[in-house]
Tab-separated table of C-alpha atoms in Angstrom:
chain	number	residue	atom	x	y	z
A	1	MET	CA	96.859	100.226	136.764
A	2	ARG	CA	99.066	102.416	134.613
A	3	THR	CA	97.241	105.179	132.766
A	4	VAL	CA	98.574	106.756	129.594
A	5	THR	CA	97.808	110.236	128.343
A	6	LEU	CA	97.747	110.041	124.570
A	7	LYS	CA	99.891	112.599	122.814
A	8	ARG	CA	98.952	114.586	119.720
A	9	VAL	CA	100.525	113.442	116.462
A	10	VAL	CA	101.184	115.940	113.693
A	11	VAL	CA	102.562	115.901	110.157
A	12	THR	CA	105.776	117.886	109.734
A	13	GLY	CA	107.262	116.545	106.502
A	14	LEU	CA	106.201	115.004	103.188
A	15	GLY	CA	107.997	113.261	100.350
A	16	ALA	CA	106.604	111.833	97.123
A	17	LEU	CA	107.920	110.055	94.053
A	18	THR	CA	105.003	109.248	91.769
A	19	PRO	CA	104.006	108.693	88.133
A	20	ILE	CA	102.589	112.228	88.056
A	21	GLY	CA	105.361	114.038	89.888
A	22	ASN	CA	108.785	113.297	91.343
A	23	ASP	CA	108.299	115.537	94.379
A	24	VAL	CA	105.408	116.561	96.614
A	25	ASN	CA	104.616	119.893	94.985
A	26	THR	CA	104.591	118.504	91.447
A	27	PHE	CA	102.498	115.551	92.614
A	28	TRP	CA	99.934	117.822	94.272
A	29	ASN	CA	99.745	120.192	91.315
A	30	SER	CA	99.167	117.226	89.001
A	31	LEU	CA	96.405	115.931	91.249
A	32	LYS	CA	94.682	119.313	91.299
A	33	SER	CA	94.840	119.629	87.517
A	34	GLY	CA	93.626	116.077	86.884
A	35	THR	CA	96.818	114.915	85.172
A	36	GLY	CA	97.003	111.202	84.437
A	37	GLY	CA	100.203	109.164	84.491
A	38	ALA	CA	99.428	106.114	82.340
A	39	GLY	CA	101.261	105.256	79.143
A	40	PRO	CA	102.987	102.422	77.276
A	41	ILE	CA	105.480	100.459	79.356
A	42	THR	CA	109.034	101.465	78.447
A	43	ARG	CA	110.976	99.171	80.772
A	44	PHE	CA	110.583	95.893	78.851
A	45	ASP	CA	109.135	94.417	75.670
A	46	THR	CA	105.395	93.931	76.167
A	47	THR	CA	104.666	92.168	72.874
A	48	GLU	CA	103.434	88.981	74.547
A	49	PHE	CA	101.700	90.684	77.482
A	50	LYS	CA	97.954	91.184	77.827
A	51	THR	CA	98.577	94.585	79.424
A	52	LYS	CA	101.109	96.821	77.696
A	53	PHE	CA	100.867	99.992	79.771
A	54	ALA	CA	101.348	101.261	83.303
A	55	CYS	CA	101.871	104.418	85.329
A	56	GLU	CA	105.670	104.571	85.293
A	57	LEU	CA	107.888	107.221	86.859
A	58	LYS	CA	108.994	109.842	84.361
A	59	GLY	CA	112.372	111.538	84.095
A	60	PHE	CA	113.636	109.832	87.228
A	61	ASP	CA	117.397	109.352	87.562
A	62	ILE	CA	118.602	107.738	90.774
A	63	GLU	CA	122.131	109.021	90.170
A	64	LYS	CA	120.860	112.525	90.965
A	65	PHE	CA	120.339	111.281	94.508
A	66	MET	CA	123.129	108.780	95.150
A	67	GLU	CA	126.261	107.368	93.598
A	68	LYS	CA	125.817	104.563	91.090
A	69	LYS	CA	127.753	102.086	93.232
A	70	GLU	CA	125.314	102.664	96.097
A	71	ALA	CA	122.270	102.424	93.848
A	72	ARG	CA	123.457	99.052	92.542
A	73	LYS	CA	123.142	97.652	96.063
A	74	MET	CA	119.433	98.489	96.141
A	75	ASP	CA	116.364	97.266	94.321
A	76	MET	CA	114.282	100.017	92.762
A	77	PHE	CA	111.739	99.920	95.580
A	78	THR	CA	114.492	100.830	98.042
A	79	GLN	CA	115.858	103.520	95.738
A	80	TYR	CA	112.376	105.032	95.581
A	81	ALA	CA	112.117	104.869	99.369
A	82	MET	CA	115.403	106.689	99.854
A	83	VAL	CA	114.357	109.517	97.543
A	84	ALA	CA	110.931	110.049	99.126
A	85	ALA	CA	112.344	109.810	102.655
A	86	GLN	CA	115.040	112.351	101.818
A	87	GLU	CA	112.461	114.858	100.629
A	88	ALA	CA	110.342	114.292	103.744
A	89	VAL	CA	113.257	114.658	106.172
A	90	GLU	CA	114.391	117.851	104.451
A	91	HIS	CA	110.825	119.156	104.273
A	92	ALA	CA	110.451	118.570	108.016
A	93	GLY	CA	113.621	120.503	108.775
A	94	LEU	CA	114.892	117.641	110.912
A	95	HIS	CA	118.356	118.931	111.765
A	96	LEU	CA	120.099	115.685	112.573
A	97	ASP	CA	122.545	117.174	115.045
A	98	GLY	CA	119.741	118.710	117.079
A	99	VAL	CA	117.429	115.746	117.694
A	100	ASP	CA	117.594	112.593	119.802
A	101	LYS	CA	118.010	109.973	117.093
A	102	THR	CA	117.239	107.164	119.535
A	103	GLN	CA	113.681	108.523	119.654
A	104	ILE	CA	113.176	108.709	115.887
A	105	GLY	CA	112.089	105.586	114.027
A	106	VAL	CA	111.269	104.296	110.567
A	107	ILE	CA	108.217	102.199	109.743
A	108	TRP	CA	108.277	101.533	106.024
A	109	ALA	CA	105.995	99.431	103.863
A	110	SER	CA	106.235	97.393	100.706
A	111	GLY	CA	103.772	94.800	99.555
A	112	ASN	CA	106.205	93.035	97.238
A	113	GLY	CA	109.760	94.092	98.036
A	114	GLY	CA	112.441	93.583	95.421
A	115	MET	CA	110.475	92.143	92.518
A	116	GLN	CA	112.980	93.181	89.849
A	117	THR	CA	115.851	91.764	91.899
A	118	PHE	CA	114.091	88.427	92.263
A	119	GLU	CA	113.146	88.305	88.596
A	120	ASP	CA	116.644	89.167	87.370
A	121	GLN	CA	118.336	86.607	89.594
A	122	ILE	CA	115.994	83.772	88.656
A	123	VAL	CA	116.363	84.547	84.939
A	124	GLU	CA	120.139	84.452	85.340
A	125	PHE	CA	119.867	81.220	87.351
A	126	THR	CA	117.962	79.496	84.550
A	127	GLN	CA	120.348	80.815	81.899
A	128	THR	CA	123.396	79.354	83.669
A	129	ASN	CA	122.030	75.801	83.816
A	130	PHE	CA	120.870	76.353	87.396
A	131	VAL	CA	124.366	76.866	88.762
A	132	PRO	CA	123.732	78.840	91.977
A	133	LYS	CA	126.166	81.721	91.512
A	134	PHE	CA	123.940	84.298	93.117
A	135	ASN	CA	124.809	87.944	93.631
A	136	PRO	CA	125.768	88.530	97.295
A	137	PHE	CA	123.333	91.447	97.359
A	138	PHE	CA	120.444	89.268	96.163
A	139	ILE	CA	118.853	88.766	99.584
A	140	PRO	CA	119.562	92.274	100.973
A	141	LYS	CA	118.058	93.814	97.825
A	142	LEU	CA	115.070	91.476	97.843
A	143	ILE	CA	113.706	91.600	101.380
A	144	SER	CA	110.889	94.042	102.065
A	145	ASP	CA	112.296	95.358	105.342
A	146	ILE	CA	115.554	96.566	103.813
A	147	ALA	CA	114.183	99.993	102.868
A	148	ALA	CA	113.447	100.791	106.518
A	149	GLY	CA	116.946	99.661	107.403
A	150	GLN	CA	118.568	101.736	104.669
A	151	ILE	CA	116.692	104.877	105.717
A	152	SER	CA	117.694	104.426	109.349
A	153	MET	CA	121.336	103.866	108.426
A	154	LYS	CA	121.459	106.982	106.258
A	155	TYR	CA	120.166	109.251	109.019
A	156	GLY	CA	121.222	107.359	112.140
A	157	PHE	CA	117.645	106.943	113.385
A	158	MET	CA	117.834	104.309	116.133
A	159	GLY	CA	114.198	104.126	117.226
A	160	VAL	CA	111.585	101.581	116.187
A	161	ASN	CA	112.424	100.138	112.765
A	162	TYR	CA	110.494	97.595	110.736
A	163	CYS	CA	108.387	96.923	107.651
A	164	THR	CA	104.638	96.472	107.355
A	165	VAL	CA	103.367	94.068	104.694
A	166	SER	CA	99.622	93.954	104.122
A	167	ALA	CA	99.489	94.035	100.320
A	168	CYS	CA	97.882	97.244	99.067
A	169	ALA	CA	97.115	98.380	102.622
A	170	SER	CA	100.787	98.199	103.629
A	171	SER	CA	101.737	101.865	103.902
A	172	SER	CA	98.477	102.815	105.600
A	173	SER	CA	99.294	100.090	108.125
A	174	ALA	CA	102.697	101.744	108.578
A	175	LEU	CA	101.005	105.069	109.269
A	176	VAL	CA	98.641	103.541	111.832
A	177	ASP	CA	101.533	101.863	113.632
A	178	ALA	CA	103.649	105.030	113.601
A	179	PHE	CA	100.698	107.039	114.899
A	180	ASN	CA	100.239	104.644	117.800
A	181	TYR	CA	103.928	104.541	118.735
A	182	ILE	CA	104.083	108.320	118.913
A	183	ARG	CA	100.837	108.967	120.762
A	184	LEU	CA	101.804	106.335	123.343
A	185	GLY	CA	105.032	108.227	123.955
A	186	LYS	CA	107.340	105.581	122.501
A	187	ALA	CA	108.854	107.815	119.814
A	188	ASN	CA	109.280	111.524	119.139
A	189	ALA	CA	109.025	111.163	115.374
A	190	ILE	CA	108.775	108.416	112.775
A	191	VAL	CA	109.470	108.330	109.053
A	192	ALA	CA	106.440	106.394	107.812
A	193	GLY	CA	105.435	105.461	104.297
A	194	GLY	CA	105.930	102.915	101.580
A	195	SER	CA	107.471	102.192	98.217
A	196	GLU	CA	106.806	99.788	95.391
A	197	ALA	CA	108.453	98.927	92.079
A	198	PRO	CA	106.107	96.368	90.483
A	199	VAL	CA	106.349	97.437	86.835
A	200	THR	CA	108.324	94.336	85.930
A	201	ARG	CA	107.617	91.389	83.685
A	202	ALA	CA	106.671	89.255	86.681
A	203	GLY	CA	104.561	92.014	88.192
A	204	ILE	CA	102.519	92.666	85.070
A	205	ALA	CA	102.191	88.995	84.095
A	206	GLY	CA	101.266	87.992	87.634
A	207	PHE	CA	98.452	90.484	87.973
A	208	ASN	CA	97.333	89.694	84.419
A	209	ALA	CA	96.987	86.072	85.509
A	210	LEU	CA	94.618	87.253	88.229
A	211	LYS	CA	92.684	89.275	85.628
A	212	ALA	CA	93.181	92.277	87.893
A	213	LEU	CA	94.774	94.681	85.394
A	214	SER	CA	93.057	96.756	82.757
A	215	THR	CA	93.789	95.620	79.209
A	216	ARG	CA	92.691	98.855	77.555
A	217	ASN	CA	95.837	98.944	75.413
A	218	ASP	CA	94.208	101.143	72.768
A	219	ASP	CA	93.673	103.978	75.253
A	220	PRO	CA	95.904	103.640	78.326
A	221	SER	CA	95.494	107.272	79.374
A	222	THR	CA	91.850	106.642	80.308
A	223	ALA	CA	92.198	103.040	81.465
A	224	SER	CA	92.052	103.836	85.180
A	225	ARG	CA	88.414	104.879	85.429
A	226	PRO	CA	87.020	104.228	88.920
A	227	PHE	CA	83.241	103.891	89.190
A	228	ASP	CA	82.835	103.968	85.381
A	229	ALA	CA	80.557	101.498	83.616
A	230	ASP	CA	83.422	100.353	81.369
A	231	ARG	CA	86.122	99.913	84.028
A	232	ASP	CA	88.020	96.682	83.508
A	233	GLY	CA	90.745	96.569	86.147
A	234	PHE	CA	93.462	98.660	87.710
A	235	VAL	CA	96.523	100.266	86.149
A	236	MET	CA	99.854	99.385	87.742
A	237	GLY	CA	101.800	102.249	89.260
A	238	GLU	CA	105.147	102.653	90.991
A	239	GLY	CA	106.851	105.042	93.375
A	240	ALA	CA	106.946	106.031	97.030
A	241	GLY	CA	105.418	108.283	99.630
A	242	ALA	CA	106.954	109.386	102.937
A	243	ILE	CA	105.368	111.202	105.863
A	244	ILE	CA	107.101	112.518	108.969
A	245	LEU	CA	104.757	111.963	111.894
A	246	GLU	CA	105.866	113.769	115.024
A	247	GLU	CA	104.752	114.288	118.599
A	248	TYR	CA	103.148	117.712	118.805
A	249	GLU	CA	105.188	119.201	121.660
A	250	HIS	CA	108.414	117.941	120.098
A	251	ALA	CA	107.485	119.587	116.799
A	252	VAL	CA	106.560	122.892	118.447
A	253	LYS	CA	109.717	122.947	120.549
A	254	ARG	CA	111.958	122.666	117.512
A	255	GLY	CA	109.930	125.208	115.545
A	256	ALA	CA	108.655	122.804	112.905
A	257	THR	CA	105.994	123.762	110.385
A	258	ILE	CA	102.910	121.623	110.981
A	259	TYR	CA	100.848	120.649	107.930
A	260	ALA	CA	98.075	118.528	109.450
A	261	GLU	CA	97.225	116.382	112.437
A	262	MET	CA	96.736	112.624	112.307
A	263	VAL	CA	93.840	111.848	114.608
A	264	GLY	CA	92.869	108.238	113.977
A	265	GLY	CA	93.467	104.964	112.247
A	266	ALA	CA	92.279	101.384	112.204
A	267	MET	CA	93.042	98.019	110.644
A	268	THR	CA	90.554	95.205	110.069
A	269	ALA	CA	90.150	92.017	108.046
A	270	ASP	CA	87.456	90.915	105.625
A	271	ALA	CA	88.025	87.251	106.570
A	272	TYR	CA	86.407	86.454	103.241
A	273	HIS	CA	88.588	85.744	100.158
A	274	LEU	CA	92.182	85.680	98.926
A	275	THR	CA	91.827	88.480	96.405
A	276	ALA	CA	88.220	89.716	96.399
A	277	THR	CA	86.808	92.278	98.793
A	278	HIS	CA	83.702	91.383	100.758
A	279	PRO	CA	80.775	92.114	98.397
A	280	GLU	CA	78.998	94.180	101.057
A	281	GLY	CA	82.164	95.957	102.156
A	282	LEU	CA	81.825	94.690	105.720
A	283	GLY	CA	85.527	94.740	106.609
A	284	ALA	CA	85.948	98.170	105.060
A	285	ARG	CA	82.904	99.447	106.938
A	286	LEU	CA	84.235	98.119	110.243
A	287	GLY	CA	87.590	99.760	109.564
A	288	MET	CA	86.031	103.150	108.846
A	289	GLU	CA	83.839	102.923	111.940
A	290	ARG	CA	86.805	102.061	114.131
A	291	ALA	CA	88.986	104.767	112.606
A	292	LEU	CA	86.323	107.373	113.381
A	293	GLU	CA	85.936	106.017	116.906
A	294	ASP	CA	89.703	106.154	117.337
A	295	ALA	CA	89.695	109.773	116.160
A	296	GLU	CA	86.754	110.618	118.450
A	297	LEU	CA	84.858	111.868	115.418
A	298	LYS	CA	81.365	111.323	114.066
A	299	PRO	CA	80.541	110.460	110.447
A	300	GLU	CA	79.184	113.981	109.928
A	301	ASP	CA	82.611	115.421	110.796
A	302	VAL	CA	84.204	113.972	107.645
A	303	ASP	CA	84.486	116.205	104.589
A	304	TYR	CA	86.547	114.127	102.164
A	305	ILE	CA	87.201	110.436	101.558
A	306	ASN	CA	90.068	109.345	99.333
A	307	ALA	CA	88.619	106.042	98.191
A	308	HIS	CA	90.665	102.920	97.551
A	309	ALA	CA	88.693	102.662	94.278
A	310	THR	CA	91.112	100.820	92.013
A	311	SER	CA	88.812	100.721	88.966
A	312	THR	CA	87.837	97.068	89.351
A	313	PRO	CA	84.225	96.015	88.718
A	314	LEU	CA	83.677	94.455	92.150
A	315	GLY	CA	85.962	96.488	94.388
A	316	ASP	CA	84.565	99.926	93.607
A	317	VAL	CA	81.001	98.815	94.342
A	318	SER	CA	81.788	97.021	97.589
A	319	GLU	CA	83.753	99.984	98.931
A	320	LEU	CA	80.880	102.370	98.261
A	321	LYS	CA	78.538	99.968	100.048
A	322	GLY	CA	80.826	100.115	103.060
A	323	ILE	CA	81.031	103.907	102.880
A	324	THR	CA	77.242	104.178	102.602
A	325	GLY	CA	76.826	101.954	105.642
A	326	VAL	CA	79.033	104.239	107.724
A	327	PHE	CA	78.024	107.694	106.536
A	328	GLY	CA	74.364	107.240	105.616
A	329	ASP	CA	72.509	110.499	105.091
A	330	HIS	CA	75.700	112.550	105.514
A	331	LEU	CA	77.080	111.148	102.249
A	332	ASN	CA	75.578	113.925	100.158
A	333	LYS	CA	77.772	116.393	102.060
A	334	ILE	CA	81.016	114.469	101.550
A	335	ASN	CA	83.405	114.612	98.619
A	336	ILE	CA	84.741	111.240	97.517
A	337	SER	CA	87.509	110.917	94.960
A	338	ALA	CA	89.745	108.219	93.519
A	339	THR	CA	93.231	109.557	92.870
A	340	LYS	CA	94.297	106.189	91.457
A	341	SER	CA	92.578	107.426	88.311
A	342	MET	CA	95.679	109.625	87.934
A	343	THR	CA	98.510	107.766	89.684
A	344	GLY	CA	97.556	104.206	88.942
A	345	HIS	CA	97.743	101.694	91.768
A	346	LEU	CA	101.038	101.838	93.662
A	347	LEU	CA	100.132	98.703	95.626
A	348	GLY	CA	101.936	98.872	98.983
A	349	ALA	CA	102.829	102.536	98.452
A	350	ALA	CA	99.275	103.601	97.586
A	351	GLY	CA	98.251	104.433	101.130
A	352	ALA	CA	101.183	106.781	101.646
A	353	ILE	CA	100.661	108.899	98.547
A	354	GLU	CA	96.909	108.972	99.088
A	355	ALA	CA	97.451	110.081	102.687
A	356	ILE	CA	99.561	112.917	101.284
A	357	ALA	CA	96.628	113.833	99.027
A	358	CYS	CA	94.399	113.981	102.117
A	359	ILE	CA	96.913	116.088	104.039
A	360	LYS	CA	97.153	118.538	101.151
A	361	ALA	CA	93.363	118.640	100.888
A	362	THR	CA	93.087	119.752	104.525
A	363	GLN	CA	95.898	122.246	104.038
A	364	PHE	CA	94.501	123.952	100.936
A	365	ASP	CA	90.756	123.118	101.054
A	366	ILE	CA	90.871	121.482	97.635
A	367	VAL	CA	89.609	117.993	96.787
A	368	PRO	CA	91.467	116.356	93.886
A	369	PRO	CA	89.258	114.851	91.184
A	370	THR	CA	88.370	111.431	89.874
A	371	ILE	CA	89.272	111.497	86.184
A	372	ASN	CA	88.232	109.304	83.236
A	373	THR	CA	84.816	108.526	84.744
A	374	GLY	CA	81.894	109.009	82.372
A	375	THR	CA	78.808	106.854	82.748
A	376	LEU	CA	78.538	105.437	86.252
A	377	GLY	CA	78.610	101.666	86.464
A	378	GLU	CA	75.948	99.338	87.784
A	379	GLY	CA	75.774	99.483	91.563
A	380	ILE	CA	77.405	102.928	91.786
A	381	PRO	CA	74.987	105.329	93.537
A	382	THR	CA	74.156	108.356	91.431
A	383	ASN	CA	73.623	110.687	94.388
A	384	LEU	CA	77.274	110.754	95.513
A	385	ASN	CA	79.737	113.569	94.879
A	386	LEU	CA	82.568	111.549	93.331
A	387	THR	CA	84.414	114.746	92.356
A	388	ILE	CA	84.334	113.708	88.711
A	389	GLY	CA	86.478	115.486	86.170
A	390	LYS	CA	87.636	118.533	88.090
A	391	ALA	CA	89.039	119.401	91.517
A	392	GLN	CA	86.579	121.081	93.862
A	393	GLU	CA	87.225	123.816	96.398
A	394	ARG	CA	85.550	123.276	99.737
A	395	THR	CA	86.394	123.354	103.421
A	396	VAL	CA	88.212	120.148	104.329
A	397	ASN	CA	88.550	119.900	108.084
A	398	VAL	CA	88.692	116.098	108.163
A	399	ALA	CA	89.901	113.711	105.467
A	400	MET	CA	89.868	109.921	105.475
A	401	SER	CA	91.906	107.569	103.296
A	402	ASN	CA	90.849	103.969	102.616
A	403	THR	CA	93.213	101.198	101.534
A	404	PHE	CA	92.438	97.519	101.070
A	405	GLY	CA	94.732	94.636	100.153
A	406	PHE	CA	94.703	91.046	98.945
A	407	GLY	CA	94.110	88.739	101.877
A	408	GLY	CA	91.306	90.958	103.125
A	409	HIS	CA	93.534	93.567	104.773
A	410	ASN	CA	91.914	96.952	105.427
A	411	ALA	CA	93.681	100.042	106.778
A	412	ILE	CA	92.071	103.440	107.208
A	413	VAL	CA	93.721	106.680	108.325
A	414	VAL	CA	92.157	109.996	109.342
A	415	PHE	CA	93.738	113.455	109.146
A	416	LYS	CA	92.485	116.772	110.449
A	417	LYS	CA	93.232	120.364	109.523
A	418	TYR	CA	95.904	121.569	111.927
A	419	LYS	CA	94.883	123.997	114.632
A	420	ALA	CA	97.295	124.929	117.412
């Protein structure tokens, strides 16, 4: 029987494009200060929409990163991916002429792919009496895997390359897969993450039809309020997050700066409902238990949990039930926070940017806050430290990030403060 010695996997580069910052440092500073990103939608006329606000990117110009003719070949979700990946590759100091590109891969996530591309083409199709004169870039711009392909082509990375699609758990799934490839010795480094561009007419109307979005149009800045008694749904966000995961010895040999260590991850299913989480959080609980087992950690080792907590009435409660089932009496020593209160919900990209929040928390011993939460809602335990209102300084040796998606997909990742 073949035995495999698992390799250490470390974080050597980060990239972020978010509604509260167009790079990692700005994003982290906004998280620490409790800056929210919600406001009226500027991209289209919302007169007939139930929800008229979102967490949009601000001051973003793709032509600062690529020529217009190249950008036109990409949907926004791919543009976002390219920008975040570029920051991460540069941050990691990956000198392309000094690495074996056949051993570097890309595992990139998107829950929806090219929503704007699909919407635009179908609108044009109906306006031309259904004459099928489609743009030749329609399919390449639309498909969810194209971002991974575009990143690999830009840098010449010839290792593993594919897309994970598990709704709002997508980019956490990408991180788990990348982690496993590297620790099994099948890659030296992987660009892992996700991007999403769902602030479109179809995106907003579709989630409105599910009654998933907040309709707090009179006060969008406080609409994302996880755990609050008056929460009424999530706030749509957009953007991308990229993380360079790398085999430890490879990183040390090339003199890379190491920001954290990824030590565990797990994926499970609720096997319960199309869009609702299990009311007792059973799938989430199983995922957290397996992630800790994978990391060879105990519940009492965890200092911080970045909760999925989207600000929906049912989801927030069920997640906390799952967390309580795993951590029990240790819960009063753990910080929990919901950074979606600031970024909105980036769907398939949520896991990546929330993993970055966890990595930064272990690096700087700061837990970002949950904002907009006043009176706790029914079913929300009052004895938990939900890091409400203000960031808290504390030792963060281990941080866990939860992500859950429609279809009952759960993905959990665990990071540890780096020690040589």
